[in-house]
mmCIF file of N, CA, C and O in Angstrom:
data_model
loop_
_atom_site.group_PDB
_atom_site.id
_atom_site.type_symbol
_atom_site.label_atom_id
_atom_site.label_comp_id
_atom_site.label_asym_id
_atom_site.label_seq_id
_atom_site.Cartn_x
_atom_site.Cartn_y
_atom_site.Cartn_z
ATOM 1 N N MET V 161 85.778 50.082 111.314
ATOM 2 C CA MET V 161 84.361 50.063 111.039
ATOM 3 C C MET V 161 84.155 49.540 109.633
ATOM 4 O O MET V 161 84.794 49.985 108.692
ATOM 5 N N ALA V 162 83.251 48.613 109.479
ATOM 6 C CA ALA V 162 82.956 48.039 108.164
ATOM 7 C C ALA V 162 81.522 48.375 107.788
ATOM 8 O O ALA V 162 80.607 48.293 108.608
ATOM 9 N N THR V 163 81.339 48.759 106.535
ATOM 10 C CA THR V 163 80.012 49.066 106.019
ATOM 11 C C THR V 163 79.807 48.271 104.746
ATOM 12 O O THR V 163 80.574 48.421 103.794
ATOM 13 N N ASN V 164 78.814 47.401 104.756
ATOM 14 C CA ASN V 164 78.543 46.573 103.589
ATOM 15 C C ASN V 164 77.375 47.137 102.803
ATOM 16 O O ASN V 164 76.325 47.440 103.366
ATOM 17 N N VAL V 165 77.583 47.261 101.491
ATOM 18 C CA VAL V 165 76.526 47.720 100.593
ATOM 19 C C VAL V 165 76.515 46.777 99.412
ATOM 20 O O VAL V 165 77.552 46.529 98.797
ATOM 21 N N GLN V 166 75.350 46.250 99.091
ATOM 22 C CA GLN V 166 75.247 45.332 97.959
ATOM 23 C C GLN V 166 75.082 46.115 96.665
ATOM 24 O O GLN V 166 74.289 47.050 96.588
ATOM 25 N N VAL V 167 75.845 45.705 95.651
ATOM 26 C CA VAL V 167 75.742 46.334 94.335
ATOM 27 C C VAL V 167 74.917 45.403 93.464
ATOM 28 O O VAL V 167 75.340 44.304 93.147
ATOM 29 N N LYS V 168 73.731 45.848 93.116
ATOM 30 C CA LYS V 168 72.856 45.042 92.260
ATOM 31 C C LYS V 168 72.687 45.758 90.927
ATOM 32 O O LYS V 168 71.626 46.270 90.608
ATOM 33 N N GLY V 169 73.764 45.848 90.171
ATOM 34 C CA GLY V 169 73.677 46.442 88.849
ATOM 35 C C GLY V 169 74.056 47.900 88.800
ATOM 36 O O GLY V 169 74.920 48.294 88.040
ATOM 37 N N ASN V 170 73.427 48.739 89.624
ATOM 38 C CA ASN V 170 73.625 50.184 89.537
ATOM 39 C C ASN V 170 74.639 50.636 90.587
ATOM 40 O O ASN V 170 74.360 50.657 91.786
ATOM 41 N N LEU V 171 75.813 51.004 90.127
ATOM 42 C CA LEU V 171 76.883 51.426 91.033
ATOM 43 C C LEU V 171 76.579 52.777 91.676
ATOM 44 O O LEU V 171 76.930 53.014 92.829
ATOM 45 N N ASP V 172 75.891 53.671 90.941
ATOM 46 C CA ASP V 172 75.559 54.992 91.486
ATOM 47 C C ASP V 172 74.650 54.878 92.707
ATOM 48 O O ASP V 172 74.832 55.576 93.706
ATOM 49 N N LEU V 173 73.650 53.990 92.628
ATOM 50 C CA LEU V 173 72.749 53.810 93.770
ATOM 51 C C LEU V 173 73.484 53.190 94.951
ATOM 52 O O LEU V 173 73.233 53.547 96.109
ATOM 53 N N ALA V 174 74.411 52.271 94.670
ATOM 54 C CA ALA V 174 75.190 51.667 95.746
ATOM 55 C C ALA V 174 76.060 52.722 96.431
ATOM 56 O O ALA V 174 76.186 52.739 97.652
ATOM 57 N N LEU V 175 76.666 53.605 95.638
ATOM 58 C CA LEU V 175 77.482 54.677 96.202
ATOM 59 C C LEU V 175 76.629 55.621 97.046
ATOM 60 O O LEU V 175 77.032 56.042 98.131
ATOM 61 N N LYS V 176 75.440 55.918 96.564
ATOM 62 C CA LYS V 176 74.523 56.791 97.307
ATOM 63 C C LYS V 176 74.134 56.146 98.646
ATOM 64 O O LYS V 176 74.136 56.807 99.687
ATOM 65 N N ARG V 177 73.824 54.826 98.614
ATOM 66 C CA ARG V 177 73.478 54.119 99.847
ATOM 67 C C ARG V 177 74.647 54.105 100.822
ATOM 68 O O ARG V 177 74.472 54.266 102.033
ATOM 69 N N PHE V 178 75.870 53.912 100.284
ATOM 70 C CA PHE V 178 77.059 53.916 101.131
ATOM 71 C C PHE V 178 77.231 55.270 101.818
ATOM 72 O O PHE V 178 77.470 55.340 103.019
ATOM 73 N N LYS V 179 77.095 56.339 101.052
ATOM 74 C CA LYS V 179 77.244 57.685 101.620
ATOM 75 C C LYS V 179 76.196 57.935 102.699
ATOM 76 O O LYS V 179 76.478 58.549 103.735
ATOM 77 N N GLN V 180 74.954 57.469 102.467
ATOM 78 C CA GLN V 180 73.896 57.647 103.463
ATOM 79 C C GLN V 180 74.213 56.890 104.744
ATOM 80 O O GLN V 180 74.035 57.410 105.849
ATOM 81 N N LYS V 181 74.712 55.640 104.607
ATOM 82 C CA LYS V 181 75.048 54.849 105.791
ATOM 83 C C LYS V 181 76.168 55.497 106.584
ATOM 84 O O LYS V 181 76.118 55.581 107.812
ATOM 85 N N VAL V 182 77.193 55.976 105.885
ATOM 86 C CA VAL V 182 78.325 56.605 106.551
ATOM 87 C C VAL V 182 77.880 57.885 107.254
ATOM 88 O O VAL V 182 78.261 58.149 108.388
ATOM 89 N N ALA V 183 77.033 58.674 106.583
ATOM 90 C CA ALA V 183 76.552 59.915 107.189
ATOM 91 C C ALA V 183 75.690 59.622 108.416
ATOM 92 O O ALA V 183 75.764 60.332 109.425
ATOM 93 N N ARG V 184 74.868 58.575 108.339
ATOM 94 C CA ARG V 184 74.016 58.208 109.459
ATOM 95 C C ARG V 184 74.844 57.766 110.664
ATOM 96 O O ARG V 184 74.459 58.003 111.814
ATOM 97 N N ASP V 185 75.984 57.132 110.401
ATOM 98 C CA ASP V 185 76.863 56.698 111.484
ATOM 99 C C ASP V 185 77.602 57.869 112.118
ATOM 100 O O ASP V 185 78.208 57.717 113.172
ATOM 101 N N GLY V 186 77.610 59.020 111.466
ATOM 102 C CA GLY V 186 78.237 60.208 112.038
ATOM 103 C C GLY V 186 79.715 60.330 111.747
ATOM 104 O O GLY V 186 80.421 61.053 112.443
ATOM 105 N N VAL V 187 80.204 59.638 110.736
ATOM 106 C CA VAL V 187 81.632 59.664 110.427
ATOM 107 C C VAL V 187 82.105 61.051 109.982
ATOM 108 O O VAL V 187 83.105 61.552 110.503
ATOM 109 N N PRO V 188 81.423 61.717 109.039
ATOM 110 C CA PRO V 188 81.908 63.041 108.609
ATOM 111 C C PRO V 188 81.943 64.070 109.734
ATOM 112 O O PRO V 188 82.914 64.820 109.873
ATOM 113 N N SER V 189 80.904 64.092 110.552
ATOM 114 C CA SER V 189 80.882 65.078 111.642
ATOM 115 C C SER V 189 81.947 64.758 112.683
ATOM 116 O O SER V 189 82.550 65.668 113.259
ATOM 117 N N GLU V 190 82.198 63.477 112.918
ATOM 118 C CA GLU V 190 83.245 63.080 113.867
ATOM 119 C C GLU V 190 84.621 63.500 113.351
ATOM 120 O O GLU V 190 85.450 63.991 114.111
ATOM 121 N N CYS V 191 84.850 63.350 112.058
ATOM 122 C CA CYS V 191 86.132 63.768 111.466
ATOM 123 C C CYS V 191 86.312 65.272 111.592
ATOM 124 O O CYS V 191 87.400 65.749 111.936
ATOM 125 N N ARG V 192 85.256 66.027 111.296
ATOM 126 C CA ARG V 192 85.329 67.477 111.412
ATOM 127 C C ARG V 192 85.606 67.894 112.849
ATOM 128 O O ARG V 192 86.364 68.824 113.104
ATOM 129 N N LYS V 193 84.980 67.177 113.794
ATOM 130 C CA LYS V 193 85.143 67.513 115.203
ATOM 131 C C LYS V 193 86.573 67.248 115.671
ATOM 132 O O LYS V 193 87.116 67.978 116.502
ATOM 133 N N ARG V 194 87.230 66.237 115.120
ATOM 134 C CA ARG V 194 88.563 65.851 115.564
ATOM 135 C C ARG V 194 89.687 66.521 114.781
ATOM 136 O O ARG V 194 90.854 66.244 115.037
ATOM 137 N N GLU V 195 89.355 67.378 113.819
ATOM 138 C CA GLU V 195 90.396 68.036 113.030
ATOM 139 C C GLU V 195 91.292 68.917 113.889
ATOM 140 O O GLU V 195 92.498 68.964 113.682
ATOM 141 N N ALA V 196 90.712 69.606 114.838
ATOM 142 C CA ALA V 196 91.486 70.513 115.674
ATOM 143 C C ALA V 196 90.911 70.486 117.092
ATOM 144 O O ALA V 196 89.741 70.160 117.298
ATOM 145 N N TYR V 197 91.733 70.841 118.054
ATOM 146 C CA TYR V 197 91.293 70.876 119.444
ATOM 147 C C TYR V 197 90.479 72.139 119.698
ATOM 148 O O TYR V 197 90.859 73.233 119.291
ATOM 149 N N ASP V 198 89.352 71.968 120.346
ATOM 150 C CA ASP V 198 88.530 73.104 120.760
ATOM 151 C C ASP V 198 88.619 73.237 122.271
ATOM 152 O O ASP V 198 88.450 72.254 123.004
ATOM 153 N N LYS V 199 88.883 74.446 122.719
ATOM 154 C CA LYS V 199 88.948 74.682 124.155
ATOM 155 C C LYS V 199 87.551 74.504 124.749
ATOM 156 O O LYS V 199 86.542 74.684 124.052
ATOM 157 N N PRO V 200 87.468 74.157 126.022
ATOM 158 C CA PRO V 200 86.167 73.937 126.652
ATOM 159 C C PRO V 200 85.219 75.130 126.532
ATOM 160 O O PRO V 200 84.021 74.964 126.318
ATOM 161 N N GLY V 201 85.748 76.346 126.655
ATOM 162 C CA GLY V 201 84.898 77.533 126.536
ATOM 163 C C GLY V 201 84.316 77.676 125.142
ATOM 164 O O GLY V 201 83.159 78.065 124.959
ATOM 165 N N VAL V 202 85.110 77.327 124.138
ATOM 166 C CA VAL V 202 84.642 77.391 122.751
ATOM 167 C C VAL V 202 83.546 76.350 122.527
ATOM 168 O O VAL V 202 82.539 76.616 121.873
ATOM 169 N N LYS V 203 83.725 75.154 123.105
ATOM 170 C CA LYS V 203 82.701 74.101 122.990
ATOM 171 C C LYS V 203 81.392 74.544 123.628
ATOM 172 O O LYS V 203 80.312 74.354 123.061
ATOM 173 N N ARG V 204 81.484 75.154 124.819
ATOM 174 C CA ARG V 204 80.277 75.630 125.507
ATOM 175 C C ARG V 204 79.563 76.688 124.686
ATOM 176 O O ARG V 204 78.330 76.666 124.545
ATOM 177 N N ARG V 205 80.342 77.621 124.133
ATOM 178 C CA ARG V 205 79.763 78.690 123.322
ATOM 179 C C ARG V 205 79.052 78.128 122.101
ATOM 180 O O ARG V 205 77.942 78.543 121.762
ATOM 181 N N ALA V 206 79.695 77.149 121.447
ATOM 182 C CA ALA V 206 79.102 76.540 120.258
ATOM 183 C C ALA V 206 77.823 75.785 120.617
ATOM 184 O O ALA V 206 76.832 75.846 119.882
ATOM 185 N N ALA V 207 77.842 75.074 121.749
ATOM 186 C CA ALA V 207 76.659 74.332 122.173
ATOM 187 C C ALA V 207 75.508 75.284 122.495
ATOM 188 O O ALA V 207 74.348 75.022 122.148
ATOM 189 N N LYS V 208 75.821 76.397 123.148
ATOM 190 C CA LYS V 208 74.790 77.381 123.482
ATOM 191 C C LYS V 208 74.205 77.989 122.212
ATOM 192 O O LYS V 208 72.984 78.137 122.076
ATOM 193 N N LYS V 209 75.086 78.309 121.252
ATOM 194 C CA LYS V 209 74.643 78.883 119.986
ATOM 195 C C LYS V 209 73.746 77.900 119.226
ATOM 196 O O LYS V 209 72.714 78.278 118.667
ATOM 197 N N GLU V 210 74.141 76.625 119.234
ATOM 198 C CA GLU V 210 73.344 75.585 118.570
ATOM 199 C C GLU V 210 71.978 75.442 119.238
ATOM 200 O O GLU V 210 70.957 75.292 118.571
ATOM 201 N N GLY V 211 71.943 75.509 120.567
ATOM 202 C CA GLY V 211 70.680 75.423 121.290
ATOM 203 C C GLY V 211 69.755 76.576 120.965
ATOM 204 O O GLY V 211 68.549 76.395 120.787
ATOM 205 N N ILE V 212 70.306 77.780 120.873
ATOM 206 C CA ILE V 212 69.507 78.957 120.514
ATOM 207 C C ILE V 212 68.943 78.794 119.108
ATOM 208 O O ILE V 212 67.766 79.067 118.855
ATOM 209 N N LYS V 213 69.778 78.304 118.198
ATOM 210 C CA LYS V 213 69.344 78.103 116.812
ATOM 211 C C LYS V 213 68.206 77.090 116.746
ATOM 212 O O LYS V 213 67.199 77.311 116.065
ATOM 213 N N ASN V 214 68.336 75.983 117.490
ATOM 214 C CA ASN V 214 67.295 74.951 117.492
ATOM 215 C C ASN V 214 66.006 75.456 118.119
ATOM 216 O O ASN V 214 64.915 75.129 117.646
ATOM 217 N N THR V 215 66.117 76.262 119.175
ATOM 218 C CA THR V 215 64.931 76.820 119.818
ATOM 219 C C THR V 215 64.181 77.729 118.856
ATOM 220 O O THR V 215 62.952 77.664 118.743
ATOM 221 N N ARG V 216 64.927 78.570 118.149
ATOM 222 C CA ARG V 216 64.289 79.461 117.170
ATOM 223 C C ARG V 216 63.640 78.671 116.050
ATOM 224 O O ARG V 216 62.556 79.010 115.571
ATOM 225 N N LYS V 217 64.303 77.588 115.618
ATOM 226 C CA LYS V 217 63.761 76.762 114.541
ATOM 227 C C LYS V 217 62.454 76.097 114.976
ATOM 228 O O LYS V 217 61.475 76.066 114.236
ATOM 229 N N ARG V 218 62.428 75.576 116.229
ATOM 230 C CA ARG V 218 61.209 74.949 116.742
ATOM 231 C C ARG V 218 60.088 75.977 116.871
ATOM 232 O O ARG V 218 58.930 75.685 116.578
ATOM 233 N N ALA V 219 60.413 77.183 117.335
ATOM 234 C CA ALA V 219 59.394 78.224 117.495
ATOM 235 C C ALA V 219 58.831 78.621 116.135
ATOM 236 O O ALA V 219 57.623 78.821 115.989
ATOM 237 N N ARG V 220 59.700 78.728 115.133
ATOM 238 C CA ARG V 220 59.265 79.070 113.781
ATOM 239 C C ARG V 220 58.359 77.988 113.218
ATOM 240 O O ARG V 220 57.332 78.265 112.602
ATOM 241 N N ALA V 221 58.713 76.722 113.474
ATOM 242 C CA ALA V 221 57.916 75.595 112.978
ATOM 243 C C ALA V 221 56.557 75.552 113.667
ATOM 244 O O ALA V 221 55.544 75.239 113.031
ATOM 245 N N SER V 222 56.498 75.851 114.968
ATOM 246 C CA SER V 222 55.229 75.787 115.679
ATOM 247 C C SER V 222 54.302 76.942 115.285
ATOM 248 O O SER V 222 53.081 76.798 115.352
ATOM 249 N N ARG V 223 54.866 78.068 114.863
ATOM 250 C CA ARG V 223 54.030 79.191 114.414
ATOM 251 C C ARG V 223 53.360 78.894 113.086
ATOM 252 O O ARG V 223 52.297 79.404 112.796
ATOM 253 N N ASN V 224 53.973 78.033 112.275
ATOM 254 C CA ASN V 224 53.428 77.744 110.957
ATOM 255 C C ASN V 224 52.225 76.801 111.027
ATOM 256 O O ASN V 224 51.468 76.710 110.073
ATOM 257 N N TYR V 225 52.031 76.108 112.155
ATOM 258 C CA TYR V 225 50.928 75.150 112.239
ATOM 259 C C TYR V 225 49.825 75.615 113.102
ATOM 260 O O TYR V 225 49.730 76.415 113.845
#
């Protein structure tokens, strides 16, 4: 995978843009996911937990408006 970022004077901004592009592509989360094998039951449990968390977050957001 190649990611091109133009450096126009400010190296810090170029580094920030690079990190944003890499994060948007999902590279860090993919690396974390592939660090160790997760059994299917563990994956299901994590997905269910994530769904519950997102549902609560949406409900909290809708109550505020």
